[in-house]
PDB file of C-alpha atoms in Angstrom:
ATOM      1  CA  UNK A 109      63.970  97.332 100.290  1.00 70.00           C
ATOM      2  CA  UNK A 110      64.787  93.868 102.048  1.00 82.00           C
ATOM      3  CA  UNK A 111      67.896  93.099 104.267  1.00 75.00           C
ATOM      4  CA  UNK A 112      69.611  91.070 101.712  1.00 76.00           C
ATOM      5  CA  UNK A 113      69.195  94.446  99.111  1.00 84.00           C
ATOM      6  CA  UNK A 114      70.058  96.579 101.705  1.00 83.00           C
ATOM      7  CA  UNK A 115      73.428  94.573 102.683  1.00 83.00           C
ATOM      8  CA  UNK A 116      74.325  94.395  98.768  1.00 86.00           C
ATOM      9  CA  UNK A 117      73.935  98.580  98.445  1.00 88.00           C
ATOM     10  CA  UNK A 118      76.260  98.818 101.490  1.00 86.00           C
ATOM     11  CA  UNK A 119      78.463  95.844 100.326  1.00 88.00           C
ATOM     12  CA  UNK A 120      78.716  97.745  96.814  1.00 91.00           C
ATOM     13  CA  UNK A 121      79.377 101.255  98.290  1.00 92.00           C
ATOM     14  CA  UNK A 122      82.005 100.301 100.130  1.00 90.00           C
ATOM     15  CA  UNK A 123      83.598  98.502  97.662  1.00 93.00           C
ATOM     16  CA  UNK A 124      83.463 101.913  95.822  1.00 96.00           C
ATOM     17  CA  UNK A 125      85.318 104.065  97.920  1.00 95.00           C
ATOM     18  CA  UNK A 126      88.343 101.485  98.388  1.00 96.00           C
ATOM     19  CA  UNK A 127      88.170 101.688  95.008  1.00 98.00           C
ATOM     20  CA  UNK A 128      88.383 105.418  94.626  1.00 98.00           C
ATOM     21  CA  UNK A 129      90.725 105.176  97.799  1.00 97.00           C
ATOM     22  CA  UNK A 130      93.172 102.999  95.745  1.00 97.00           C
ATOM     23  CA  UNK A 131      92.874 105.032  92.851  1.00 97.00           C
ATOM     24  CA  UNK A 132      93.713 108.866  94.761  1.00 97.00           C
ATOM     25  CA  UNK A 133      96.438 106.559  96.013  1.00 95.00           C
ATOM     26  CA  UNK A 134      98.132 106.157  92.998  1.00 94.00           C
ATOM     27  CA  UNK A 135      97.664 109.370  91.504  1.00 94.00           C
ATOM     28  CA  UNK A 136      98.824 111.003  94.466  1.00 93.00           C
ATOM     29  CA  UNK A 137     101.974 108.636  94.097  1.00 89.00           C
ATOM     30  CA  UNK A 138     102.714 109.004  90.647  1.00 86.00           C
ATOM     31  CA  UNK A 139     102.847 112.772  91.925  1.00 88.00           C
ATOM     32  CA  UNK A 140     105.450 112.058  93.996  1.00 82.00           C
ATOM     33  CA  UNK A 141     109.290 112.189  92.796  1.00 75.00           C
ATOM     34  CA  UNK A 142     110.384 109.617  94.954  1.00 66.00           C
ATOM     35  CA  UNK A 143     113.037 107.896  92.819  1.00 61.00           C
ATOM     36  CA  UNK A 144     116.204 108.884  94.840  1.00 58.00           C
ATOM     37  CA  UNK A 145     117.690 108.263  91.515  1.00 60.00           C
ATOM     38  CA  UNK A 146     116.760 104.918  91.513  1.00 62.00           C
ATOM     39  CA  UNK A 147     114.176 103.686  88.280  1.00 64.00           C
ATOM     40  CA  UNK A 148     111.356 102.249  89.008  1.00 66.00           C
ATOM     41  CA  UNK A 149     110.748 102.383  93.002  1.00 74.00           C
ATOM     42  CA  UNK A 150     107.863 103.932  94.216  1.00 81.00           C
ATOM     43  CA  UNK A 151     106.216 103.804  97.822  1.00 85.00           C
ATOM     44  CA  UNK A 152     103.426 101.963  97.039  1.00 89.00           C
ATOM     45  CA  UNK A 153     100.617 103.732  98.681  1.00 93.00           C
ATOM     46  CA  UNK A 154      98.008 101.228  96.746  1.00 94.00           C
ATOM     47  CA  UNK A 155      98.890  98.995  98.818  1.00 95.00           C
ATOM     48  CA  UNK A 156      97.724 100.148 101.922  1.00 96.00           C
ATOM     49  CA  UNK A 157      94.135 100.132 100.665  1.00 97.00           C
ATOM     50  CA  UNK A 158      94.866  96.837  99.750  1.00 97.00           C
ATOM     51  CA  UNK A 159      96.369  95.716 102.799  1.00 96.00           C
ATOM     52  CA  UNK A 160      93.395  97.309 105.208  1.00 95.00           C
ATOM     53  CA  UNK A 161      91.064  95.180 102.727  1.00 94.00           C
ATOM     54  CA  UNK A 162      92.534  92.226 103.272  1.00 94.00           C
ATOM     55  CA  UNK A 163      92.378  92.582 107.063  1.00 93.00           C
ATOM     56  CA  UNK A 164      88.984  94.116 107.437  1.00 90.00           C
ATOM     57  CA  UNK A 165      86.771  93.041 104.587  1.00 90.00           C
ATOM     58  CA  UNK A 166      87.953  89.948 102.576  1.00 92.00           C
ATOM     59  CA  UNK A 167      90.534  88.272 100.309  1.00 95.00           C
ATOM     60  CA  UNK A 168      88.115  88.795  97.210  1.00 96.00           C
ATOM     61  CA  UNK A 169      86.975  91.880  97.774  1.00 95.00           C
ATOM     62  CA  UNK A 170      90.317  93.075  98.141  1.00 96.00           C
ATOM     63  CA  UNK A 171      92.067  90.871  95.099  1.00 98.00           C
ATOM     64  CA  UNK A 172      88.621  92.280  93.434  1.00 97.00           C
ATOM     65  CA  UNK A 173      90.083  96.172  93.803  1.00 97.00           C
ATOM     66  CA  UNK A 174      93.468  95.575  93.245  1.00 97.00           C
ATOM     67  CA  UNK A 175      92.736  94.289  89.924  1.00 97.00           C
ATOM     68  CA  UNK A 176      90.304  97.076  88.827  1.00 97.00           C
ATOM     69  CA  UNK A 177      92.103  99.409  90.008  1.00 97.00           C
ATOM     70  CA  UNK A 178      95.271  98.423  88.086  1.00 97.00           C
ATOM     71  CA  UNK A 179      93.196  98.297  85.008  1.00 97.00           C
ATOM     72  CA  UNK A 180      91.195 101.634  85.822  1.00 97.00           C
ATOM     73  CA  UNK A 181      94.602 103.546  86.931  1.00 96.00           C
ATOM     74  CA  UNK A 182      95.872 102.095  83.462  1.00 95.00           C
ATOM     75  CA  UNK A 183      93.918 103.149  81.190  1.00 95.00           C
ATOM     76  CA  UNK A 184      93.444 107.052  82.725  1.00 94.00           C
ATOM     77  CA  UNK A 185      96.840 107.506  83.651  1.00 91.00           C
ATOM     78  CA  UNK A 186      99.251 105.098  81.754  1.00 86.00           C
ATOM     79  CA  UNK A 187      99.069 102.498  78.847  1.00 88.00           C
ATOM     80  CA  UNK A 188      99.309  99.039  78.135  1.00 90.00           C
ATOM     81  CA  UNK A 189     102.354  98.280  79.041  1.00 90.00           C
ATOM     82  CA  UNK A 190     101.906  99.955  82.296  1.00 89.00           C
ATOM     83  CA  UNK A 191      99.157  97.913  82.902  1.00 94.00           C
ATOM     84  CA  UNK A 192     101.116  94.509  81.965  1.00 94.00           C
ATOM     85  CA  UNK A 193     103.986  95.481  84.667  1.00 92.00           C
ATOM     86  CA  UNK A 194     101.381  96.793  87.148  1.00 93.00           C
ATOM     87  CA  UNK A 195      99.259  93.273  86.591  1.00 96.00           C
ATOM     88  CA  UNK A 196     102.897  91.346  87.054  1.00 95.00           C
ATOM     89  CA  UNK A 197     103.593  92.904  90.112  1.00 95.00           C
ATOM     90  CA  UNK A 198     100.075  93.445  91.946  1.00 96.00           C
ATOM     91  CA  UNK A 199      98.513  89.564  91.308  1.00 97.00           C
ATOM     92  CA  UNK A 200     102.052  87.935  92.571  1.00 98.00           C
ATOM     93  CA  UNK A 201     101.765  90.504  95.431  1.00 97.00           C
ATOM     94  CA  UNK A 202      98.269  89.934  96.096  1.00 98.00           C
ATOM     95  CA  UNK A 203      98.390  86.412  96.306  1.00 98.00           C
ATOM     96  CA  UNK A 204     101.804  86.087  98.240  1.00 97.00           C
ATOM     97  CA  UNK A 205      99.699  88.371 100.787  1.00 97.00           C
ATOM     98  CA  UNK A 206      96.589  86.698 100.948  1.00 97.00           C
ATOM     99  CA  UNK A 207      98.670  82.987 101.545  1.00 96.00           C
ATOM    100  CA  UNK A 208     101.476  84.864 104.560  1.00 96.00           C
ATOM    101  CA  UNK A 209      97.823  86.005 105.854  1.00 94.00           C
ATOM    102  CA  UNK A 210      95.733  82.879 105.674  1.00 91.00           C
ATOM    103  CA  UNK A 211      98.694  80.869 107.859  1.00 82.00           C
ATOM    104  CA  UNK A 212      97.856  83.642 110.711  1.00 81.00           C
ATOM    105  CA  UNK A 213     101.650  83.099 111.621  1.00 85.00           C
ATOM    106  CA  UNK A 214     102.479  86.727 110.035  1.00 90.00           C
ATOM    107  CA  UNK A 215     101.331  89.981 110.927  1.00 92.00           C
ATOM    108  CA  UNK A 216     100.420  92.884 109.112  1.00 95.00           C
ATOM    109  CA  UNK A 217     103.659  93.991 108.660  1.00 97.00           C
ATOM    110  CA  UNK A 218     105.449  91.235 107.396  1.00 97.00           C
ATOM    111  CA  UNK A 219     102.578  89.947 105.096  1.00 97.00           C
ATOM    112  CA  UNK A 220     103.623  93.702 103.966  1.00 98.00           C
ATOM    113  CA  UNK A 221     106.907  93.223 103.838  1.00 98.00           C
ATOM    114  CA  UNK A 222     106.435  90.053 101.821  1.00 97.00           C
ATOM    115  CA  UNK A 223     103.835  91.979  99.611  1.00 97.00           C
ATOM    116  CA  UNK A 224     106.169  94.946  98.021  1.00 96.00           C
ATOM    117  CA  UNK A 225     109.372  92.198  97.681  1.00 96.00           C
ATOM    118  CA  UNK A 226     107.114  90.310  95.689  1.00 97.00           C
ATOM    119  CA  UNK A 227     105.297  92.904  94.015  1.00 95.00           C
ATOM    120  CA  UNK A 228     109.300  93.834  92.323  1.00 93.00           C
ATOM    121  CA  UNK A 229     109.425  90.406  91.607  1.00 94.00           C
ATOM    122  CA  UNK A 230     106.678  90.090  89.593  1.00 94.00           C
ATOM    123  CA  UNK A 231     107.521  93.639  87.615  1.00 91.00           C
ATOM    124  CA  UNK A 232     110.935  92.542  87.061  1.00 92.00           C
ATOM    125  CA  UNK A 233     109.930  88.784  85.979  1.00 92.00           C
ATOM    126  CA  UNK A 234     107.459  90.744  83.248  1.00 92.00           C
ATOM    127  CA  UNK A 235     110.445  93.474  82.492  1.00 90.00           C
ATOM    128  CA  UNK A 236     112.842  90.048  81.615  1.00 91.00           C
ATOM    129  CA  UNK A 237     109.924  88.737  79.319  1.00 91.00           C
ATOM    130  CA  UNK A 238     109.185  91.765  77.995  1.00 91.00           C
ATOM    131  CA  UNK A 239     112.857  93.155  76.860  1.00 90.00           C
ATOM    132  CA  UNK A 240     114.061  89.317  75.830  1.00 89.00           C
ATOM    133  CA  UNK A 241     117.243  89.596  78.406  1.00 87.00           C
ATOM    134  CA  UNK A 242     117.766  88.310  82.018  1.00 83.00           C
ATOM    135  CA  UNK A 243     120.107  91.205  82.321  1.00 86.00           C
ATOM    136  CA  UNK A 244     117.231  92.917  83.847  1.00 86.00           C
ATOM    137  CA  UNK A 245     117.684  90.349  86.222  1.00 85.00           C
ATOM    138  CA  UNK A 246     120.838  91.890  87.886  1.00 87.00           C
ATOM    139  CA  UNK A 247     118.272  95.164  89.038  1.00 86.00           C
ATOM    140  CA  UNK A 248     116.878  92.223  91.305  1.00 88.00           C
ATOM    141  CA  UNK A 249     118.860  93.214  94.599  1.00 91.00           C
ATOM    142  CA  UNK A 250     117.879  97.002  94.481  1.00 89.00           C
ATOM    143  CA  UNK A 251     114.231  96.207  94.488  1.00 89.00           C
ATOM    144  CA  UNK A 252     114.592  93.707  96.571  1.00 92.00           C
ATOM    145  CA  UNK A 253     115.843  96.613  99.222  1.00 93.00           C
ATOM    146  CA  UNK A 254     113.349  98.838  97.845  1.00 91.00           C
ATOM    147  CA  UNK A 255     110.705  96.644  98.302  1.00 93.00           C
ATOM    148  CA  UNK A 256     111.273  95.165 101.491  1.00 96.00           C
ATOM    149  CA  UNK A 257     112.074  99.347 102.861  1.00 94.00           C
ATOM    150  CA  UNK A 258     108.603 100.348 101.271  1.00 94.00           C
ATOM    151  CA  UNK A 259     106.844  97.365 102.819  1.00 96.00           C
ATOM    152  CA  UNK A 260     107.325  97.787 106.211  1.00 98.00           C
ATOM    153  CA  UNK A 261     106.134 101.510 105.852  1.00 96.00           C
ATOM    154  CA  UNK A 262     103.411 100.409 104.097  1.00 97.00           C
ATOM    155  CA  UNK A 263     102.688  98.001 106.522  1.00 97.00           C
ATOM    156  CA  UNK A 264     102.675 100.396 109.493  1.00 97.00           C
ATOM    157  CA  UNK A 265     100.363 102.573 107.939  1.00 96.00           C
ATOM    158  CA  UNK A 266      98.082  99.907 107.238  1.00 96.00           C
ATOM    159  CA  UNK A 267      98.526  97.899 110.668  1.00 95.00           C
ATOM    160  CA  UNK A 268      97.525 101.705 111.798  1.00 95.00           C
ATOM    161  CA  UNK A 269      94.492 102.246 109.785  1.00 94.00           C
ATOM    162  CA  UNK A 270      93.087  98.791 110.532  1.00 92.00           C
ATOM    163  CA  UNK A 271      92.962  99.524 114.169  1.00 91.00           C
ATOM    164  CA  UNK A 272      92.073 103.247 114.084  1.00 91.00           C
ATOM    165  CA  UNK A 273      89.410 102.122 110.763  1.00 90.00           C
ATOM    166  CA  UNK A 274      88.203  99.140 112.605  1.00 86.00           C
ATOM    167  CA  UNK A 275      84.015 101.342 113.684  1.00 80.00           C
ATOM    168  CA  UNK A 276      83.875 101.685 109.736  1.00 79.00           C
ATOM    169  CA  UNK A 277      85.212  98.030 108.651  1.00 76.00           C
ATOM    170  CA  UNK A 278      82.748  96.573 111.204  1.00 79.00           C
ATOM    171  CA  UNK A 279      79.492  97.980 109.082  1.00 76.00           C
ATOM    172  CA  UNK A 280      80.860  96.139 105.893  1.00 74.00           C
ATOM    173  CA  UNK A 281      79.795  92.919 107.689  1.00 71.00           C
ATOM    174  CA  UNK A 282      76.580  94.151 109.264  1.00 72.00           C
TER     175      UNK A 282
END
């Protein structure tokens, strides 16, 4: 096997255990009653693995996961619709991260931060569309809270795991 193969199997295995990383994530979460009476919040554990990918290993390879994930974690655990608000959410998320992170003026934490307030942007910009009524609209300032509360954790943890990860991320790039 050449270098180039051998780089590929590694590239791919990785990839494979974010994957399955992401996906325990969100099974463990949707385990967790953590509503405090309040539809619709959740920690967002997802985005951790999400997070440490797009600090360790790379902006595709992490908008990669994030969208097969959302899809895989779908179709086991959810349905369609599930998948639409999960899609809303995740892609605006992903891509307000991966811009806060390209500027290198923003650290972990606040690209996570950003991340989860628009993550509940996106959901509640698909809930509007989907229910015909900006009413949904008025939700906007709970999730906002929510989001930026469940970002910063989030963004701990990750910050966290990217240092204490940092031996494993390394051999991705070998």
């Amino acid at each position: 096997m050449d270098l180039h193969s051998k780089q590929l199997w590694r590239k791919t295995a990785f990839m494979g255990v974010f994957l399955a990383l992401a996906m325990i994530c969100s099974y463990i979460e949707m385990l967790i009653p953590f509503d405090f009476g309040i539809p619709g919040v959740k920690l967002g554990l997802t985005n951790i693995v999400v997070v440490l990918m797009l600090y360790s290993i790379g902006t595709k390879e992490a908008f990669c996961v994030s969208v097969i994930r959302i899809f895989l974690v779908g179709i086991l655990f959810g349905n369609l619709i599930g998948i639409l608000y999960s899609l809303g959410g995740g892609i605006l998320s992903f891509l307000v991260m991966a811009l806060l992170k390209k500027g290198n003026h923003l650290g972990c934490i606040s690209v996570s931060v950003a991340g989860g307030i628009a993550h509940n942007i996106g959901q509640i910009l698909i809930a509007a569309l989907v229910v015909s009524s900006h009413y949904v609209l008025y939700y906007f300032p709970v999730l906002l809270i929510a989001g930026l509360l469940t970002g910063f954790l989030i963004g701990l943890l990750a910050q966290e795991l990217i240092v204490r990860l940092r031996f494993l991320t390394e051999k991705y790039h070998e």
